[in-house]
Short mmCIF file of C-alpha atoms in Angstrom, two decimals:
data_model
loop_
_atom_site.label_atom_id
_atom_site.label_comp_id
_atom_site.label_asym_id
_atom_site.label_seq_id
_atom_site.Cartn_x
_atom_site.Cartn_y
_atom_site.Cartn_z
CA MET A 1 0.00 0.00 0.00
CA LYS A 2 2.84 2.37 0.83
CA LYS A 3 4.47 1.50 -2.49
CA LEU A 4 1.30 2.44 -4.36
CA PHE A 5 1.01 5.69 -2.42
CA LEU A 6 4.61 6.57 -3.32
CA LEU A 7 3.88 5.59 -6.92
CA LEU A 8 0.94 7.98 -7.00
CA ILE A 9 3.14 10.79 -5.71
CA THR A 10 5.69 10.00 -8.42
CA MET A 11 2.96 9.99 -11.09
CA CYS A 12 1.61 13.33 -9.90
CA CYS A 13 5.08 14.78 -10.30
CA ALA A 14 5.40 13.23 -13.77
CA LEU A 15 2.02 14.61 -14.82
CA ALA A 16 3.26 18.07 -14.03
CA VAL A 17 5.43 17.76 -17.12
CA GLU A 18 3.70 19.31 -20.13
CA ALA A 19 1.60 17.02 -22.39
CA GLN A 20 1.82 13.97 -20.14
CA THR A 21 -0.97 11.38 -19.94
CA LEU A 22 -1.95 9.06 -17.11
CA ASN A 23 -2.88 5.67 -18.60
CA ILE A 24 -4.85 3.30 -16.37
CA TYR A 25 -4.95 -0.27 -17.73
CA GLN A 26 -7.61 -2.82 -16.84
CA GLY A 27 -7.41 -5.86 -19.05
CA SER A 28 -8.04 -4.80 -22.64
CA VAL A 29 -9.30 -1.36 -21.64
CA CYS A 30 -7.15 1.70 -21.03
CA VAL A 31 -8.37 5.07 -19.80
CA GLY A 32 -6.16 7.97 -20.78
CA VAL A 33 -6.34 11.06 -18.58
CA SER A 34 -4.46 14.17 -19.65
CA ALA A 35 -2.50 16.14 -17.10
CA ALA A 36 -5.00 18.97 -17.34
CA ASP A 37 -7.91 16.64 -16.48
CA ALA A 38 -6.27 14.49 -13.83
CA ALA A 39 -6.71 17.04 -11.03
CA ASP A 40 -6.77 15.44 -7.55
CA MET A 41 -6.55 11.65 -7.35
CA THR A 42 -8.31 10.06 -4.38
CA TYR A 43 -6.79 6.92 -2.91
CA ASP A 44 -9.40 5.45 -0.55
CA ASN A 45 -8.48 2.89 2.13
CA GLY A 46 -6.18 1.02 -0.19
CA THR A 47 -9.11 -0.41 -2.20
CA THR A 48 -10.11 2.22 -4.76
CA LEU A 49 -8.57 5.00 -6.78
CA THR A 50 -10.64 7.86 -8.20
CA VAL A 51 -9.28 9.82 -11.15
CA ALA A 52 -11.21 12.42 -13.18
CA GLY A 53 -14.57 11.25 -11.86
CA ARG A 54 -14.07 7.53 -12.45
CA THR A 55 -13.43 5.14 -9.57
CA TYR A 56 -11.25 2.07 -10.07
CA THR A 57 -10.92 -0.96 -7.84
CA ILE A 58 -7.22 -1.29 -7.09
CA ALA A 59 -7.31 -5.07 -7.51
CA ASP A 60 -8.62 -4.65 -11.08
CA ILE A 61 -5.84 -2.31 -12.21
CA ASP A 62 -3.12 -4.07 -14.17
CA SER A 63 -0.82 -1.08 -14.44
CA ILE A 64 -0.65 2.70 -14.45
CA VAL A 65 1.70 4.33 -16.92
CA VAL A 66 2.61 7.95 -17.52
CA ASN A 67 3.63 8.77 -21.09
CA SER A 68 3.09 11.33 -23.84
CA ARG A 69 0.25 9.54 -25.64
CA PRO A 70 -2.21 12.23 -26.79
CA VAL A 71 -5.80 12.14 -25.57
CA THR A 72 -8.63 13.46 -27.72
CA ALA A 73 -11.50 14.64 -25.56
CA GLY A 74 -14.74 12.75 -26.11
CA GLN A 75 -13.11 9.94 -28.07
CA VAL A 76 -13.01 6.17 -27.70
CA GLU A 77 -10.61 4.19 -29.86
CA VAL A 78 -11.19 0.48 -30.53
CA SER A 79 -8.30 -1.34 -32.21
CA TYR A 80 -8.99 -4.84 -33.52
CA SER A 81 -6.64 -7.71 -34.26
CA ASN A 82 -7.05 -11.46 -34.62
CA GLY A 83 -5.66 -11.69 -31.12
CA GLY A 84 -8.48 -9.59 -29.67
CA ALA A 85 -9.41 -5.93 -29.28
CA ARG A 86 -8.09 -3.05 -27.19
CA VAL A 87 -10.08 -0.02 -26.09
CA PHE A 88 -8.60 3.39 -25.27
CA MET A 89 -11.05 5.86 -23.67
CA ALA A 90 -10.57 9.55 -23.02
CA GLY A 91 -10.82 10.36 -19.34
CA ASP A 92 -13.59 12.93 -19.77
CA VAL A 93 -16.11 10.35 -21.04
CA ALA A 94 -14.81 7.28 -19.21
CA PRO A 95 -17.01 7.84 -16.11
CA TYR A 96 -20.11 7.41 -18.29
CA LEU A 97 -19.05 4.30 -20.22
CA THR A 98 -19.15 0.65 -19.24
CA THR A 99 -17.01 -1.55 -21.48
CA SER A 100 -16.94 -5.29 -22.01
CA VAL A 101 -14.31 -7.00 -24.16
CA SER A 102 -14.43 -10.71 -24.96
CA GLY A 103 -11.81 -11.62 -27.49
CA ALA A 104 -12.50 -9.14 -30.28
CA HIS A 105 -16.16 -8.63 -29.37
CA VAL A 106 -16.51 -5.17 -27.84
CA SER A 107 -19.63 -3.83 -26.13
CA ILE A 108 -19.88 -0.30 -24.72
CA THR A 109 -22.86 1.04 -22.79
CA ALA A 110 -23.26 4.77 -22.23
CA ALA A 111 -24.98 5.88 -19.03
CA ALA A 112 -28.12 8.00 -19.16
CA GLY A 113 -26.16 10.88 -17.62
CA LEU A 114 -23.93 11.26 -20.68
CA THR A 115 -24.66 14.62 -22.32
CA GLN A 116 -21.83 14.94 -24.82
CA GLU A 117 -21.25 13.33 -28.19
CA VAL A 118 -18.71 10.50 -28.10
CA ASN A 119 -16.66 9.67 -31.18
CA TYR A 120 -16.04 5.92 -31.42
CA VAL A 121 -13.09 5.29 -33.76
CA LEU A 122 -12.83 1.69 -35.00
CA SER A 123 -9.77 0.33 -36.79
CA GLY A 124 -7.87 -2.91 -37.38
CA THR A 125 -8.79 -6.41 -38.52
CA SER A 126 -10.50 -9.36 -36.88
CA SER A 127 -12.00 -12.51 -38.36
CA ASP A 128 -14.08 -13.01 -35.21
CA GLY A 129 -15.10 -9.66 -33.77
CA SER A 130 -17.92 -7.15 -33.41
CA PHE A 131 -18.84 -3.75 -31.98
CA THR A 132 -21.99 -3.03 -29.99
CA GLN A 133 -22.95 0.37 -28.58
CA THR A 134 -25.92 1.04 -26.35
CA GLY A 135 -26.94 4.52 -25.28
CA SER A 136 -29.44 7.35 -25.45
CA TYR A 137 -27.38 10.32 -26.64
CA LYS A 138 -26.29 11.10 -30.21
CA MET A 139 -22.87 9.78 -31.20
CA ARG A 140 -20.28 9.58 -33.97
CA LEU A 141 -18.89 6.33 -35.34
CA THR A 142 -15.68 6.68 -37.35
CA LEU A 143 -14.50 3.72 -39.43
CA GLN A 144 -10.79 4.13 -39.97
CA GLY A 145 -9.49 1.10 -41.82
CA LEU A 146 -11.75 -1.54 -40.25
CA ASP A 147 -12.10 -5.13 -41.47
CA LEU A 148 -14.48 -6.96 -39.17
CA THR A 149 -16.20 -10.34 -39.49
CA SER A 150 -18.54 -11.52 -36.76
CA SER A 151 -19.15 -15.13 -35.83
CA SER A 152 -22.12 -14.28 -33.62
CA GLY A 153 -24.53 -11.55 -34.63
CA ALA A 154 -24.01 -8.23 -36.37
CA ALA A 155 -20.59 -6.86 -37.15
CA ILE A 156 -21.76 -3.43 -35.88
CA ASN A 157 -24.87 -3.14 -33.74
CA VAL A 158 -25.83 0.36 -32.52
CA GLN A 159 -28.67 0.09 -30.02
CA ASN A 160 -29.10 3.84 -29.76
CA GLY A 161 -32.23 5.62 -30.93
CA LYS A 162 -30.58 8.99 -31.54
CA ARG A 163 -28.62 10.46 -34.47
CA ILE A 164 -25.67 8.25 -35.36
CA LYS A 165 -23.17 9.95 -37.66
CA VAL A 166 -21.10 7.32 -39.46
CA VAL A 167 -17.86 8.71 -40.90
CA LEU A 168 -15.83 6.71 -43.41
CA ALA A 169 -12.42 8.24 -42.81
CA ASP A 170 -10.94 9.71 -45.97
CA GLY A 171 -8.66 7.34 -47.84
CA THR A 172 -9.65 4.27 -45.80
CA THR A 173 -11.14 0.94 -46.86
CA ASN A 174 -13.62 -0.66 -44.45
CA THR A 175 -15.27 -4.10 -44.63
CA LEU A 176 -18.03 -5.58 -42.47
CA THR A 177 -19.46 -9.13 -42.53
CA ASP A 178 -21.96 -10.53 -40.05
CA ALA A 179 -22.52 -14.07 -38.83
CA ALA A 180 -24.45 -16.52 -41.00
CA SER A 181 -26.82 -17.20 -38.11
CA GLY A 182 -28.19 -15.28 -35.16
CA SER A 183 -31.00 -12.87 -34.34
CA GLN A 184 -29.43 -9.78 -35.93
CA LYS A 185 -31.43 -7.69 -38.39
CA ALA A 186 -28.41 -6.71 -40.45
CA CYS A 187 -24.67 -6.87 -40.80
CA PHE A 188 -24.64 -3.17 -39.83
CA TYR A 189 -27.62 -2.13 -37.72
CA VAL A 190 -28.58 1.27 -36.28
CA ARG A 191 -31.68 1.49 -34.08
CA GLY A 192 -31.89 5.27 -34.51
CA HIS A 193 -31.17 7.41 -37.55
CA ALA A 194 -27.89 7.06 -39.43
CA GLU A 195 -26.08 9.76 -41.39
CA PHE A 196 -23.18 8.62 -43.58
CA ALA A 197 -20.32 10.96 -44.49
CA GLY A 198 -16.59 10.84 -45.21
CA GLY A 199 -14.64 9.98 -48.33
CA GLY A 200 -13.64 6.41 -47.52
CA THR A 201 -15.23 3.18 -48.71
CA LEU A 202 -17.38 0.63 -46.89
CA THR A 203 -18.20 -2.90 -48.10
CA LEU A 204 -21.08 -4.78 -46.45
CA THR A 205 -21.98 -8.47 -46.59
CA GLY A 206 -25.22 -9.57 -44.94
CA ARG A 207 -25.01 -13.32 -44.40
CA LYS A 208 -28.11 -13.56 -42.16
CA ALA A 209 -30.51 -10.87 -43.40
CA HIS A 210 -30.03 -7.26 -44.55
CA ALA A 211 -26.65 -5.73 -45.31
CA PHE A 212 -27.62 -2.46 -43.58
CA ALA A 213 -30.72 -1.56 -41.61
CA SER A 214 -31.89 1.38 -39.54
CA GLY A 215 -34.97 1.76 -37.37
CA GLU A 216 -35.35 5.40 -38.38
CA TYR A 217 -34.16 7.49 -41.32
CA THR A 218 -30.86 7.09 -43.15
CA GLU A 219 -29.04 9.88 -45.01
CA LEU A 220 -26.06 9.75 -47.37
CA HIS A 221 -24.31 13.13 -47.32
CA SER A 222 -22.66 14.78 -50.30
CA SER A 223 -19.19 14.13 -48.81
CA LEU A 224 -19.70 10.35 -48.86
CA GLY A 225 -17.20 8.17 -50.70
CA HIS A 226 -18.57 4.73 -51.62
CA ILE A 227 -20.76 2.18 -49.87
CA TYR A 228 -20.80 -1.19 -51.59
CA VAL A 229 -23.23 -3.98 -50.68
CA ALA A 230 -21.49 -7.13 -51.89
CA SER A 231 -24.39 -9.43 -50.98
CA ALA A 232 -27.31 -9.87 -48.62
CA VAL A 233 -29.73 -12.66 -47.82
CA THR A 234 -32.58 -10.11 -47.83
CA ASP A 235 -32.47 -6.33 -48.55
CA GLY A 236 -29.37 -4.33 -49.33
CA PHE A 237 -30.65 -1.30 -47.33
CA HIS A 238 -33.72 -1.67 -45.13
CA VAL A 239 -34.67 1.74 -43.76
CA GLY A 240 -37.39 3.04 -41.48
CA GLN A 241 -39.05 6.46 -41.89
CA TYR A 242 -37.14 7.79 -44.91
CA PHE A 243 -34.03 7.52 -47.08
CA ARG A 244 -32.23 10.59 -48.37
CA MET A 245 -29.23 10.55 -50.75
CA ALA A 246 -27.44 13.83 -51.51
CA GLY A 247 -24.22 12.45 -52.98
CA GLY A 248 -21.52 9.81 -52.93
CA LYS A 249 -21.83 6.33 -54.39
CA LEU A 250 -24.07 3.50 -53.27
CA THR A 251 -23.67 0.20 -55.10
CA ILE A 252 -25.93 -2.74 -54.24
CA ALA A 253 -25.38 -6.20 -55.71
CA GLY A 254 -25.99 -9.82 -54.83
CA VAL A 255 -29.13 -9.16 -52.76
CA LYS A 256 -31.87 -11.79 -52.57
CA SER A 257 -34.64 -9.30 -51.85
CA ASP A 258 -35.04 -5.55 -52.45
CA GLY A 259 -32.17 -3.20 -53.18
CA ILE A 260 -33.47 -0.37 -50.96
CA ASP A 261 -36.70 -0.85 -49.00
CA VAL A 262 -38.08 2.16 -47.10
CA ALA A 263 -40.90 1.42 -44.69
CA ALA A 264 -43.14 3.97 -43.02
CA THR A 265 -43.12 3.98 -39.23
CA ASN A 266 -46.22 3.46 -37.12
CA HIS A 267 -46.34 7.22 -36.44
CA SER A 268 -48.06 8.95 -39.36
CA THR A 269 -46.77 12.37 -38.23
CA ASP A 270 -43.09 11.39 -38.54
CA GLU A 271 -41.22 13.65 -40.95
CA ASN A 272 -41.11 12.39 -44.59
CA ASN A 273 -42.57 9.12 -43.41
CA GLY A 274 -42.05 6.28 -45.89
CA GLN A 275 -40.32 8.52 -48.45
CA VAL A 276 -37.24 8.28 -50.69
CA MET A 277 -35.45 11.52 -51.65
CA ILE A 278 -32.48 11.44 -54.06
CA SER A 279 -30.86 14.74 -55.08
CA GLY A 280 -27.36 13.64 -56.08
CA GLY A 281 -24.76 10.91 -56.20
CA THR A 282 -24.60 7.62 -58.05
CA LEU A 283 -26.94 4.77 -57.13
CA THR A 284 -26.39 1.39 -58.80
CA ILE A 285 -28.58 -1.62 -57.98
CA ALA A 286 -28.16 -5.06 -59.54
CA LEU A 287 -31.03 -7.32 -58.45
CA ASP A 288 -29.95 -10.90 -57.89
CA ALA A 289 -33.19 -12.59 -56.83
CA THR A 290 -34.97 -14.88 -59.27
CA HIS A 291 -38.38 -13.21 -58.86
CA ASP A 292 -40.70 -10.57 -57.43
CA VAL A 293 -38.30 -8.02 -55.86
CA LYS A 294 -37.82 -4.27 -56.17
CA GLY A 295 -34.76 -2.16 -56.79
CA LEU A 296 -36.01 0.98 -55.05
CA LYS A 297 -39.17 0.60 -52.96
CA ALA A 298 -41.01 3.10 -50.77
CA ASP A 299 -44.22 3.12 -48.77
CA SER A 300 -44.81 6.75 -49.76
CA LEU A 301 -43.54 9.46 -52.13
CA ILE A 302 -40.34 9.00 -54.12
CA THR A 303 -38.67 12.24 -55.21
CA ILE A 304 -35.69 12.13 -57.58
CA SER A 305 -34.27 15.60 -58.26
CA GLY A 306 -30.69 14.77 -59.20
CA GLY A 307 -28.11 12.01 -59.40
CA ASN A 308 -27.57 8.99 -61.61
CA ILE A 309 -29.61 5.85 -60.94
CA THR A 310 -29.02 2.51 -62.67
CA ILE A 311 -31.10 -0.58 -61.87
CA THR A 312 -30.73 -3.96 -63.57
CA GLY A 313 -32.25 -7.38 -63.07
CA THR A 314 -33.02 -10.65 -64.84
CA GLY A 315 -35.62 -12.21 -62.54
CA ASN A 316 -39.35 -12.49 -63.20
CA GLY A 317 -41.88 -10.06 -61.73
CA GLN A 318 -39.26 -7.53 -60.72
CA LYS A 319 -39.86 -3.79 -60.31
CA GLY A 320 -37.05 -1.30 -60.83
CA ILE A 321 -38.78 1.48 -58.87
CA LYS A 322 -41.95 0.86 -56.86
CA THR A 323 -43.82 3.49 -54.86
CA ALA A 324 -47.04 2.96 -52.94
CA THR A 325 -48.04 6.60 -53.59
CA ASN A 326 -46.53 9.18 -55.99
CA LEU A 327 -43.33 9.57 -58.02
CA LEU A 328 -41.80 12.97 -58.75
CA VAL A 329 -38.78 13.31 -61.08
CA ASN A 330 -37.38 16.81 -61.70
CA ASN A 331 -34.16 18.83 -61.71
CA ALA A 332 -34.80 20.83 -58.53
CA SER A 333 -31.27 20.09 -57.30
CA GLY A 334 -29.83 22.02 -60.23
CA THR A 335 -28.51 18.91 -61.97
CA ALA A 336 -30.98 16.88 -63.99
CA PRO A 337 -31.23 13.23 -62.90
CA THR A 338 -30.65 10.24 -65.15
CA LEU A 339 -32.57 6.99 -64.61
CA THR A 340 -31.55 3.87 -66.49
CA ILE A 341 -33.53 0.69 -65.77
CA THR A 342 -33.08 -2.64 -67.55
CA LEU A 343 -35.19 -5.62 -66.46
CA THR A 344 -35.23 -8.64 -68.76
CA GLY A 345 -37.63 -10.94 -66.90
CA THR A 346 -41.26 -11.77 -67.54
CA THR A 347 -44.24 -12.58 -65.30
CA TYR A 348 -43.81 -14.45 -62.03
CA ASN A 349 -46.69 -16.77 -61.18
CA LYS A 350 -47.29 -16.78 -57.45
CA GLY A 351 -50.03 -19.37 -57.66
CA GLN A 352 -53.85 -19.30 -57.58
CA ALA A 353 -53.95 -16.88 -60.53
CA ASP A 354 -51.81 -14.37 -58.67
CA GLU A 355 -49.16 -12.87 -60.93
CA SER A 356 -46.36 -10.36 -60.48
CA LYS A 357 -45.50 -8.67 -63.77
CA THR A 358 -42.15 -7.09 -64.56
CA ARG A 359 -42.29 -3.29 -64.46
CA GLY A 360 -39.43 -0.84 -64.90
CA ILE A 361 -41.33 1.75 -62.85
CA LYS A 362 -44.58 1.06 -60.98
CA VAL A 363 -46.46 4.01 -59.46
CA ASP A 364 -49.57 3.29 -57.42
CA ARG A 365 -50.85 6.87 -57.68
CA ASP A 366 -49.49 9.82 -59.75
CA PHE A 367 -46.24 10.34 -61.67
CA THR A 368 -44.95 13.84 -62.43
CA PHE A 369 -41.96 14.14 -64.79
CA ASP A 370 -40.42 17.61 -64.97
CA GLY A 371 -36.77 17.29 -65.98
CA GLY A 372 -34.03 14.73 -66.51
CA THR A 373 -33.67 11.61 -68.61
CA ILE A 374 -35.45 8.29 -68.17
CA ASN A 375 -34.45 5.18 -70.08
CA VAL A 376 -36.32 1.96 -69.31
CA SER A 377 -35.97 -1.37 -71.12
CA THR A 378 -38.28 -4.29 -70.30
CA PRO A 379 -38.20 -6.66 -73.31
CA GLY A 380 -39.81 -9.68 -71.61
CA PRO A 381 -43.33 -10.96 -72.40
CA LYS A 382 -46.07 -9.02 -70.55
CA ALA A 383 -43.44 -6.66 -69.13
CA LYS A 384 -43.96 -2.88 -69.27
CA ALA A 385 -41.62 0.05 -68.90
CA VAL A 386 -43.70 2.47 -66.79
CA VAL A 387 -47.12 1.80 -65.28
CA VAL A 388 -49.02 4.55 -63.45
CA ASP A 389 -52.25 3.64 -61.69
CA GLY A 390 -53.18 7.33 -61.31
CA THR A 391 -52.32 10.35 -63.45
CA TYR A 392 -49.17 10.85 -65.51
CA TYR A 393 -48.11 14.51 -65.75
CA TYR A 394 -45.42 15.26 -68.32
CA LYS A 395 -43.88 18.74 -68.07
CA SER A 396 -40.29 18.47 -69.34
CA GLY A 397 -37.40 16.07 -69.80
CA THR A 398 -36.56 13.11 -72.00
CA ILE A 399 -38.28 9.76 -71.51
CA ASN A 400 -37.28 7.01 -73.94
CA CYS A 401 -39.96 4.45 -73.15
CA PRO A 402 -43.75 4.10 -73.21
CA VAL A 403 -45.84 5.11 -70.20
CA SER A 404 -49.06 3.23 -69.38
CA ALA A 405 -51.27 5.46 -67.23
CA ALA A 406 -54.88 5.44 -66.12
CA ILE A 407 -55.06 9.19 -66.85
CA VAL A 408 -52.69 11.46 -68.77
CA GLY A 409 -52.73 14.95 -67.30
#
C-alpha cells in the first residue's frame, strides 16, 4: 500500500510535465487522462482510486503508466486484431461508459447521464469480432481502416435511438461481414437514424438478413465516398421512416430481396414518413433474386431531383422502382437526374392466378416528370416500362420508353 502511495506521488510529479498522460490499464481497456484533467486523485483505504470522476478498484488495475500519448476529448478508440481488441477511452467520457471485451467482441454502454457526443473510432482487422454500442445520446462512429467479421450476430450493432453519424475516414477501406446465423437484423444495424459521411469506402456483406438496416431514417451526405453492398440474404438497405441521398456512391449487388426498402413507421406524423429523396450521387442496384423483388421501394412518395440511378435485373416479376403513392422526377437540385432501368424478366406466377409482372417503374398513384432523362428497357413478355395507376403529368425532360397510365394529365 505504501508502495502504491509513493507511486501515486511519483505519477503526480510526472504529470506536471507538459503534455503527459496518465494511462490506467484494466485488461483490454485503457483510460487515458491528460494532465489537465487528472486534477486530484483520491486513494481510498487502499481499495479504490478515483481519477477524473471515475473510480477504479485497485485489484482490477493491471498497471498505471505515464507517457506522452495524446488524448482526444470525447473519443473512444477500438483497435482490432485477430488476437483480440483493445479499447482506449478519453478520461472525460470514461465515467459514463461501461465496457466489455471478450476476445474481439466489444460492447460499450453509455450511461443515461452522458450529455456529450462521443466519437467511437474503429480500426484494425478481426476474423471473429464485433462492436456493440448502447446509449441514449447522439454519437459519432468513425470507421478508420476496419475489417471486421462476426461469428455471432451483427458486425456493428448500434442500439441507440438517436442520431448516429457514421464517418468513413478519408482514404480508408472498411469491410463488415456478419454471422451466417443469429437474431441480428443486419450486418450493420442502427436502431436510430444514421447519417453517412466521409470519403472512404465501406463494403457490407449480410449473411443472415439485410446488409444495412436502420430503425429510423438514413441519409447519405454529399461528402460520402462509396458504400458497396457485396451481398445480402434479404435487402441491401432496409430503412425506417425515410431515405435521403445527396451524394456519394451506393452500389448494391448480390441481394436476394429488395435493393433499398423504405418502410413507413407506425407514427403517421413522422417527418417524410415512408419517403425516398435522391438529389445527387450515383446509385447502382443489380437485383440478384430470381423473382418478385424491387430495386427501389417506398411506402410513400419517391422524389428524384438529381443524381444517376441505374437498376438492372433478370428475374421475373421484378420492379425497378416501386412506390405505394406518388413519383416525382425533376431537376430541382440544379442537376438533372438520369434513370436507367433494364429488367429482362417476364411474369412471375405466385399461384392461384396471382401474378407479379415485370415493371421498370410502378407508381400506385401519380407520376410527375419535370426534368431529366429516363431510359427503361423491359423486353420480356407481358413486361412494361412504366405503369401509373393514377395520373401521368409530363412537363419536361426526355423519356425514352412508353408510359401506361390510367389518366394522362
